[in-house]
Coordinates of C-alpha atoms in Angstrom, one line a residue:
M10 CA 0.0 0.0 0.0
L11 CA 1.2 3.5 -0.6
L12 CA 0.5 6.8 1.0
L13 CA 1.4 10.4 0.0
T14 CA 1.1 13.8 1.6
G15 CA 2.8 17.2 1.2
L16 CA 5.2 19.7 2.7
C17 CA 6.8 22.7 1.1
N18 CA 5.5 21.8 -2.4
S19 CA 6.7 18.2 -1.8
S20 CA 4.8 14.9 -1.8
Y21 CA 5.7 12.1 0.5
V22 CA 5.3 8.6 -0.8
T23 CA 4.7 6.1 2.0
F24 CA 3.2 2.7 2.5
G25 CA -0.4 3.1 3.5
Q26 CA -1.9 4.9 0.5
H27 CA -1.9 4.8 -3.3
N28 CA -2.1 8.4 -4.4
I29 CA 0.1 11.5 -4.5
Y30 CA -1.0 14.7 -2.7
I31 CA 0.8 17.9 -3.5
T32 CA 0.3 21.1 -1.4
S33 CA 1.8 24.5 -1.3
S34 CA 1.6 24.7 2.5
I35 CA 4.8 25.6 4.3
S36 CA 4.0 23.2 7.1
L37 CA 3.4 19.5 7.2
C38 CA -0.1 18.7 5.9
A39 CA -2.3 17.2 8.6
D40 CA -4.7 15.5 6.2
W41 CA -3.5 12.1 5.1
D42 CA -5.5 10.8 2.2
L43 CA -5.6 7.0 3.0
M44 CA -6.4 4.5 0.4
P45 CA -7.5 0.8 0.7
A46 CA -4.8 -1.8 1.2
L47 CA -3.4 -3.6 -1.8
S48 CA -4.2 -6.8 0.0
P49 CA -6.6 -7.4 2.9
T50 CA -3.9 -9.2 4.9
M51 CA -1.0 -6.9 3.9
E52 CA 0.9 -5.3 6.8
E53 CA 4.3 -4.7 5.2
G54 CA 5.9 -4.9 1.7
N55 CA 9.2 -5.2 -0.1
I56 CA 10.5 -2.6 -2.6
V57 CA 11.3 -4.8 -5.6
K58 CA 12.3 -2.1 -8.2
W59 CA 12.1 1.6 -8.7
L60 CA 10.9 2.4 -12.2
K61 CA 11.8 6.2 -11.9
K62 CA 15.1 7.8 -11.0
E63 CA 15.7 10.8 -8.7
G64 CA 15.2 14.0 -10.7
E65 CA 13.0 12.3 -13.3
A66 CA 9.7 13.9 -14.2
V67 CA 6.6 11.9 -13.3
A68 CA 3.2 12.2 -15.0
A69 CA -0.1 11.1 -13.6
G70 CA -0.5 7.4 -14.3
D71 CA 3.2 6.7 -14.6
A72 CA 4.6 3.7 -12.8
L73 CA 6.8 4.7 -9.8
C74 CA 7.9 1.4 -8.4
E75 CA 7.1 -2.3 -8.0
I76 CA 6.1 -3.5 -4.5
E77 CA 5.9 -7.1 -3.4
T78 CA 2.8 -7.5 -1.2
D79 CA 1.9 -10.7 0.7
K80 CA 0.2 -12.0 -2.5
A81 CA 1.9 -10.6 -5.6
V82 CA 4.1 -7.9 -7.1
V83 CA 2.0 -4.8 -7.6
T84 CA 3.0 -1.6 -9.6
M85 CA 2.5 1.7 -7.8
E86 CA 1.3 4.4 -10.1
S87 CA 1.4 8.2 -9.6
N88 CA -1.9 10.1 -9.5
D89 CA -0.3 13.6 -10.1
D90 CA 2.4 15.3 -12.0
G91 CA 5.7 16.2 -10.4
V92 CA 9.4 15.3 -10.0
L93 CA 10.7 12.4 -8.0
A94 CA 13.1 14.2 -5.7
K95 CA 14.3 11.6 -3.2
I96 CA 14.2 7.8 -2.9
L97 CA 14.3 6.9 0.8
M98 CA 13.8 3.2 0.5
E99 CA 16.1 1.6 -2.0
E100 CA 15.5 -1.4 -4.1
G101 CA 15.6 -4.6 -2.1
S102 CA 14.3 -3.0 1.1
R103 CA 12.3 -5.6 2.9
A104 CA 9.6 -5.7 5.5
V105 CA 8.7 -2.0 5.0
R106 CA 5.7 -1.3 7.3
L107 CA 2.6 0.4 6.2
G108 CA 2.9 4.2 6.7
T109 CA 6.6 4.2 6.2
L110 CA 8.0 7.1 4.1
I111 CA 9.7 5.7 1.0
A112 CA 10.1 8.7 -1.4
L113 CA 9.6 12.4 -1.8
M114 CA 8.1 14.3 -4.8
V115 CA 8.1 18.0 -5.7
E116 CA 6.1 20.1 -8.2
E117 CA 7.5 20.7 -11.6
G118 CA 9.9 23.6 -11.7
E119 CA 10.9 23.2 -8.1
D120 CA 14.6 22.5 -7.1
W121 CA 14.3 18.8 -6.3
K122 CA 18.0 18.6 -5.2
T123 CA 17.3 20.8 -2.2
V124 CA 14.4 18.8 -0.8
E125 CA 14.7 17.8 2.8
I126 CA 13.0 15.1 4.8
P127 CA 10.4 16.6 7.2
P128 CA 11.6 16.5 10.8
Q129 CA 8.4 15.1 12.0
V130 CA 8.4 12.3 9.5
A131 CA 12.1 11.7 9.9
A132 CA 11.8 11.4 13.7
A133 CA 8.9 9.0 13.3
G134 CA 10.3 6.9 10.5
T135 CA 13.9 6.6 11.6
P136 CA 14.4 3.8 14.2
A137 CA 16.3 4.9 17.3
P138 CA 19.8 3.6 17.3
Q139 CA 20.3 0.7 19.7
S140 CA 22.6 1.4 22.5
P141 CA 25.5 -1.0 22.4
V142 CA 25.3 -3.7 25.0
A143 CA 28.5 -4.4 26.8
P144 CA 29.4 -8.1 26.5
S145 CA 29.1 -9.9 29.8
L146 CA 32.5 -11.0 31.0
P147 CA 32.8 -14.0 33.3
A148 CA 34.0 -13.0 36.8
A149 CA 37.6 -13.8 37.3
P150 CA 38.0 -16.4 40.0
A151 CA 40.5 -16.1 42.7
A152 CA 43.8 -17.7 42.0
P153 CA 43.5 -20.7 44.4
T154 CA 39.8 -21.4 43.5
P155 CA 38.9 -23.0 40.2
P156 CA 35.8 -22.1 38.3
S157 CA 32.6 -23.7 39.4
P158 CA 31.5 -26.8 37.5
R159 CA 28.4 -24.9 36.2
A160 CA 30.6 -22.2 34.6
A161 CA 33.1 -24.7 33.2
S162 CA 30.5 -27.0 31.8
T163 CA 29.1 -26.5 28.4
G164 CA 25.6 -27.3 29.7
L165 CA 25.4 -30.6 27.9
L166 CA 26.1 -32.9 30.8
R167 CA 23.6 -34.1 33.4
L168 CA 24.5 -34.5 37.0
S169 CA 22.7 -36.2 40.0
P170 CA 22.3 -34.0 43.0
A171 CA 24.8 -35.9 45.0
A172 CA 27.4 -35.8 42.2
R173 CA 26.9 -32.1 41.8
H174 CA 27.4 -31.5 45.6
I175 CA 30.7 -33.5 45.6
L176 CA 32.1 -31.7 42.5
D177 CA 31.1 -28.3 43.8
T178 CA 32.6 -29.0 47.2
H179 CA 36.0 -30.1 45.8
G180 CA 36.1 -27.7 42.8
L181 CA 36.2 -30.5 40.2
D182 CA 35.2 -30.1 36.6
P183 CA 32.3 -32.4 35.6
Q184 CA 33.8 -32.6 32.1
L185 CA 36.5 -34.8 33.5
A186 CA 34.0 -37.3 34.9
T187 CA 33.0 -40.4 33.0
P188 CA 29.2 -40.7 33.1
T189 CA 27.8 -44.2 33.7
G190 CA 24.2 -43.3 34.6
H191 CA 21.1 -43.6 32.5
R192 CA 21.3 -41.4 29.4
G193 CA 24.6 -39.9 30.4
I194 CA 23.9 -38.8 33.9
I195 CA 27.0 -38.4 36.2
T196 CA 26.2 -40.3 39.3
K197 CA 27.6 -40.1 42.8
E198 CA 30.0 -43.0 42.1
D199 CA 31.3 -41.2 39.0
A200 CA 32.0 -38.1 41.1
L201 CA 33.8 -40.2 43.8
N202 CA 35.9 -42.0 41.2
L203 CA 37.0 -38.6 39.9
L204 CA 37.8 -37.5 43.4
K205 CA 40.1 -40.5 43.8
K206 CA 42.1 -39.4 40.7
F207 CA 42.4 -35.9 42.1
P208 CA 42.5 -36.2 45.9
D209 CA 43.8 -32.6 46.0
S210 CA 41.1 -30.6 44.4
K211 CA 43.5 -27.8 43.5
M212 CA 45.4 -30.1 41.2
A213 CA 42.4 -30.8 39.0
P214 CA 43.1 -29.3 35.5
V215 CA 39.8 -27.5 35.2
Q216 CA 40.9 -24.9 32.6
S217 CA 42.2 -27.5 30.1
A218 CA 39.3 -29.8 30.4
P219 CA 37.2 -28.5 27.6
A220 CA 40.1 -28.7 25.2
Q221 CA 40.8 -32.3 26.2
R222 CA 37.2 -33.4 25.8
P223 CA 35.8 -31.8 22.7
M224 CA 32.2 -32.7 21.8
A225 CA 33.1 -33.7 18.3
T226 CA 35.3 -36.6 19.7
A227 CA 32.4 -38.3 21.5
A228 CA 32.0 -42.0 20.6
P229 CA 29.2 -42.7 18.1
L230 CA 26.0 -44.1 19.5
P231 CA 24.7 -47.5 18.4
P232 CA 22.1 -47.5 15.6
G233 CA 18.6 -46.8 16.8
S234 CA 19.7 -45.6 20.3
R235 CA 18.7 -42.2 21.6
P236 CA 21.3 -39.5 22.3
M237 CA 22.4 -39.0 25.9
Y238 CA 21.8 -35.3 25.7
P239 CA 20.4 -33.0 23.0
P240 CA 23.0 -31.4 20.7
Q241 CA 23.6 -27.7 21.0
S242 CA 22.0 -25.7 18.1
I243 CA 23.9 -22.7 16.9
P244 CA 22.5 -20.6 14.0
G245 CA 24.8 -19.7 11.1
K246 CA 27.4 -22.4 11.6
P247 CA 26.5 -25.2 9.1
G248 CA 28.4 -28.5 9.2
A249 CA 28.6 -29.0 13.0
P250 CA 26.3 -31.5 14.6
G251 CA 23.0 -30.0 15.7
T252 CA 23.5 -26.6 14.0
F253 CA 21.2 -24.9 11.6
S254 CA 21.0 -22.0 9.1
E255 CA 18.2 -19.5 9.2
I256 CA 16.2 -19.0 6.0
P257 CA 14.5 -15.6 5.6
A258 CA 10.7 -16.0 5.1
S259 CA 9.1 -14.1 2.3
N260 CA 5.9 -12.1 2.8
V261 CA 3.9 -14.8 1.0
R262 CA 5.3 -17.6 3.2
R263 CA 4.5 -15.6 6.4
V264 CA 0.9 -15.0 5.3
I265 CA 0.5 -18.7 4.3
A266 CA 1.8 -19.8 7.7
Q267 CA -0.6 -17.3 9.4
R268 CA -3.6 -18.3 7.4
L269 CA -3.0 -22.1 7.7
T270 CA -2.6 -21.7 11.5
Q271 CA -5.8 -19.7 11.6
S272 CA -7.7 -22.2 9.5
K273 CA -6.6 -25.3 11.5
T274 CA -7.1 -23.7 14.9
T275 CA -10.4 -21.8 14.3
I276 CA -12.3 -23.9 11.7
P277 CA -13.8 -27.3 12.6
H278 CA -12.7 -29.4 9.6
A279 CA -14.8 -32.3 8.4
Y280 CA -13.7 -34.6 5.6
A281 CA -15.6 -36.8 3.1
S282 CA -14.3 -38.7 0.0
V283 CA -15.9 -40.2 -3.1
D284 CA -14.6 -41.9 -6.2
C285 CA -15.6 -40.5 -9.6
N286 CA -15.6 -42.4 -12.9
L287 CA -13.8 -40.2 -15.6
G288 CA -14.8 -42.4 -18.5
A289 CA -17.3 -39.9 -20.0
V290 CA -15.0 -36.9 -19.5
I291 CA -12.0 -38.7 -21.1
Q292 CA -14.2 -39.7 -24.1
L293 CA -15.6 -36.1 -24.4
R294 CA -12.0 -34.7 -24.3
K295 CA -11.1 -37.0 -27.2
E296 CA -14.0 -35.8 -29.3
M297 CA -13.2 -32.1 -28.5
A298 CA -9.6 -32.7 -29.4
K299 CA -10.7 -33.8 -32.9
A300 CA -12.3 -30.3 -33.2
E301 CA -8.9 -28.8 -32.0
I302 CA -10.5 -27.8 -28.7
K303 CA -7.9 -28.6 -26.0
V304 CA -9.2 -28.7 -22.4
S305 CA -8.0 -30.6 -19.3
V306 CA -9.7 -32.9 -16.8
N307 CA -9.2 -30.1 -14.2
D308 CA -11.3 -27.8 -16.4
F309 CA -14.2 -30.2 -16.2
I310 CA -13.6 -30.5 -12.4
I311 CA -13.9 -26.7 -12.1
K312 CA -17.1 -26.7 -14.2
A313 CA -18.6 -29.6 -12.2
A314 CA -17.9 -27.9 -8.9
A315 CA -19.5 -24.6 -10.1
A316 CA -22.5 -26.4 -11.4
T317 CA -22.9 -28.3 -8.1
L318 CA -22.7 -25.0 -6.2
R319 CA -25.5 -23.6 -8.3
E320 CA -27.6 -26.6 -7.4
L321 CA -26.7 -26.4 -3.7
P322 CA -26.4 -22.6 -3.0
E323 CA -26.3 -23.4 0.8
V324 CA -22.7 -24.6 0.2
N325 CA -21.8 -21.4 -1.6
V326 CA -21.3 -19.5 1.7
T327 CA -18.6 -17.9 3.8
W328 CA -18.1 -17.4 7.5
S329 CA -17.7 -13.8 8.8
E330 CA -17.6 -12.3 12.3
E331 CA -21.3 -11.8 12.1
G332 CA -21.9 -15.4 11.0
P333 CA -22.8 -17.2 7.7
Q334 CA -23.1 -15.2 4.5
T335 CA -24.6 -16.5 1.3
L336 CA -22.8 -15.4 -1.8
D337 CA -24.6 -14.2 -5.0
S338 CA -21.8 -15.2 -7.4
I339 CA -20.0 -18.5 -7.8
S340 CA -16.2 -17.9 -8.1
I341 CA -13.8 -20.9 -7.9
S342 CA -10.3 -20.4 -6.4
I343 CA -7.7 -22.7 -8.0
A344 CA -4.5 -23.5 -6.1
V345 CA -1.4 -22.7 -8.1
A346 CA 2.1 -23.5 -6.8
T347 CA 4.7 -20.8 -7.3
E348 CA 8.3 -20.4 -6.3
K349 CA 7.2 -18.1 -3.4
G350 CA 4.4 -20.3 -2.2
L351 CA 0.8 -21.3 -2.9
I352 CA -1.7 -18.7 -4.3
T353 CA -5.3 -19.1 -5.3
P354 CA -6.3 -17.1 -8.4
I355 CA -10.1 -16.9 -9.0
I356 CA -12.2 -17.9 -11.9
T357 CA -15.2 -15.6 -11.5
N358 CA -18.7 -16.6 -12.4
A359 CA -17.5 -20.1 -13.3
A360 CA -21.0 -21.5 -13.4
D361 CA -21.9 -19.2 -16.3
K362 CA -18.9 -20.2 -18.3
G363 CA -18.2 -23.1 -20.6
V364 CA -15.4 -25.6 -20.2
Q365 CA -13.4 -24.0 -23.0
E366 CA -13.6 -20.5 -21.5
I367 CA -12.8 -21.9 -18.0
S368 CA -9.7 -23.5 -19.5
A369 CA -8.5 -20.2 -21.1
N370 CA -9.1 -18.3 -17.8
A371 CA -7.3 -21.0 -15.7
K372 CA -4.2 -21.0 -18.0
A373 CA -3.9 -17.2 -18.0
L374 CA -4.3 -16.9 -14.3
A375 CA -1.8 -19.7 -13.5
Q376 CA 0.8 -18.0 -15.7
K377 CA 0.2 -14.6 -14.1
A378 CA 0.5 -16.2 -10.7
R379 CA 3.9 -17.8 -11.5
D380 CA 5.1 -14.5 -12.9
G381 CA 3.9 -12.7 -9.8
K382 CA 1.7 -10.4 -11.9
L383 CA -1.7 -11.1 -10.4
L384 CA -3.9 -8.1 -9.7
P385 CA -5.6 -7.9 -6.3
H386 CA -9.1 -8.6 -7.7
E387 CA -7.7 -11.8 -9.4
Y388 CA -6.9 -13.5 -6.1
Q389 CA -9.1 -11.8 -3.4
G390 CA -12.4 -13.3 -2.6
G391 CA -13.7 -16.6 -4.1
S392 CA -16.4 -18.9 -2.7
F393 CA -15.0 -22.4 -3.2
S394 CA -11.4 -23.7 -3.6
I395 CA -10.0 -26.6 -5.6
S396 CA -6.5 -28.1 -5.1
N397 CA -5.4 -30.7 -7.6
L398 CA -2.3 -32.9 -7.0
G399 CA -3.2 -35.5 -9.5
M400 CA -0.4 -34.5 -11.8
F401 CA 2.1 -35.5 -9.1
G402 CA 0.6 -39.0 -8.8
I403 CA -1.1 -38.4 -5.4
T404 CA -4.0 -40.8 -5.1
G405 CA -5.8 -38.8 -2.4
F406 CA -5.3 -36.1 0.3
S407 CA -7.1 -33.7 2.5
A408 CA -6.7 -30.0 1.9
V409 CA -6.9 -27.1 4.4
I410 CA -9.8 -24.7 4.1
N411 CA -9.1 -21.3 2.8
P412 CA -10.9 -18.9 5.2
P413 CA -13.5 -17.4 5.0
Q414 CA -14.6 -20.0 2.5
A415 CA -16.6 -23.0 3.7
C416 CA -15.1 -25.8 1.6
I417 CA -12.1 -26.9 -0.5
L418 CA -12.0 -29.9 -2.8
A419 CA -8.8 -32.0 -2.9
V420 CA -8.4 -33.9 -6.2
G421 CA -6.2 -36.9 -6.7
T422 CA -4.9 -38.7 -9.8
S423 CA -7.0 -41.1 -11.9
R424 CA -6.3 -44.8 -11.7
A425 CA -7.4 -47.8 -13.7
V426 CA -9.7 -50.2 -11.7
L427 CA -11.3 -53.4 -12.8
H428 CA -15.1 -53.3 -12.4
L429 CA -17.7 -56.1 -12.6
T430 CA -20.7 -54.9 -14.7
K431 CA -24.1 -55.8 -13.3
E432 CA -25.8 -56.4 -16.6
T433 CA -23.4 -58.9 -18.2
G434 CA -21.1 -59.9 -15.3
A435 CA -18.0 -59.1 -17.4
L436 CA -15.0 -57.2 -16.2
C437 CA -14.3 -53.8 -17.5
T438 CA -11.7 -51.1 -16.7
Q439 CA -12.8 -47.8 -15.1
Q440 CA -10.7 -44.7 -14.6
L441 CA -11.5 -43.7 -11.1
M442 CA -10.5 -40.4 -9.4
T443 CA -10.7 -39.8 -5.6
V444 CA -11.9 -36.4 -4.4
T445 CA -12.0 -35.3 -0.8
L446 CA -14.1 -32.4 0.4
S447 CA -12.9 -30.5 3.5
S448 CA -15.8 -28.6 4.9
D449 CA -16.4 -26.1 7.7
G450 CA -18.6 -27.9 10.2
R451 CA -20.2 -24.6 11.2
L452 CA -21.6 -24.1 7.7
V453 CA -21.7 -27.4 5.9
D454 CA -22.7 -30.4 8.0
D455 CA -22.0 -34.1 7.0
E456 CA -25.3 -34.6 5.3
L457 CA -24.9 -31.5 3.1
A458 CA -21.3 -32.4 2.3
S459 CA -22.5 -35.9 1.2
R460 CA -25.2 -34.4 -1.0
F461 CA -22.6 -32.1 -2.6
L462 CA -20.2 -34.9 -3.4
D463 CA -23.1 -37.0 -4.8
K464 CA -24.2 -34.3 -7.2
F465 CA -20.6 -33.4 -8.0
R466 CA -19.9 -37.0 -9.0
A467 CA -23.1 -37.1 -11.1
N468 CA -22.0 -33.9 -13.0
L469 CA -18.6 -35.2 -13.7
E470 CA -19.7 -38.7 -14.8
W471 CA -22.4 -37.2 -17.0
P472 CA -20.9 -34.0 -18.4
Q473 CA -24.1 -33.2 -20.3
R474 CA -25.9 -32.8 -17.0
M475 CA -23.8 -29.7 -16.2
A476 CA -25.4 -27.9 -19.0
L477 CA -28.8 -28.8 -17.7
A478 CA -28.1 -28.1 -14.0

């Protein structure tokens, strides 16, 4: 989202609005013309690319920059004429919060080189420098007293109370003890054995113990056994046992994680599955291919789901804070996998479109989703979702509901199954496909979900029925 206001003939481009406001006032303008968010769930964005340079003239409608929201990359356009005076957030700036100042604009003819950041905005937008924290230094022990076992230990060893008392009393390093207890616990006997080796506690080589007993030289555990103590995890140091590397999460990944958690923790999911015979669809596809009309099985699935929603409008609902809401239009969200994560572009008014038109819309939306060029209205909303993993050989699975929708249909791959015909008793091969409906129990109960799947199967097994539904 983008926001603009003015000071001294300047315009301030910030996240939070999507227009430019230019004023001749000599003081900071108090009226902030807020515009709707580029995405309902957007809280921050990334500056992907500036399309204008500092000092370059900008006309109304010109593209200023590309901003990555939590859904797609959106181009910010200017609503007024002027000159881009100062870019405050360079390309590659990440996690820029809504309302943050990102650029300054001035009117044509003004000296853009002398523009200054308003003090009020600079004070609010510039994070206060963090005061350096002095590293904590371990207290130097007295010369005759060795460090306590707790300070010398790496925190990986486990001691019994009796053993800890003995080692603390005599100033012995627990790293020198050989643990014999369950799961590597140093017992009282282990501490006494160590005391026998060093009867004079001052002679125990406490300082050199960690160098003599590195963790990497520990004996390997037998296959299938549990570790005696958990490994120490250190970020940014790959290669060592138990370490890891942090991976920065994109805006899309963070929103996906948030919405999946919201869905599984707030929506009572119910599941129902049914097998559909694709024989009629496969035969119809062959006939359409002869007429050079290329459509996929997924296009028929989308059409069948839309036709079923028209027959059962009580399934075409969403859940809001006020309760259930019946939708007037039937728009199908199709799950598309991209490099940045899963996104669900929408085929609007799918029940009123033919299979060929649905196929063209689905291909165009899927390509725009992979290119990150979806517009907000192309992925916001929707009344019913479909996720198809059949192309990956998945037989069946359960999908997570996309709130505030009530249902999502998980589609598996088709498989050949021998079937005994009732009329002749002969064996024939059927192409069966398993679909699983995940439904919100607050809106769609088990009986309604069963009726939906029954009518969906009828529409898919008799494609002509979809035209009559």
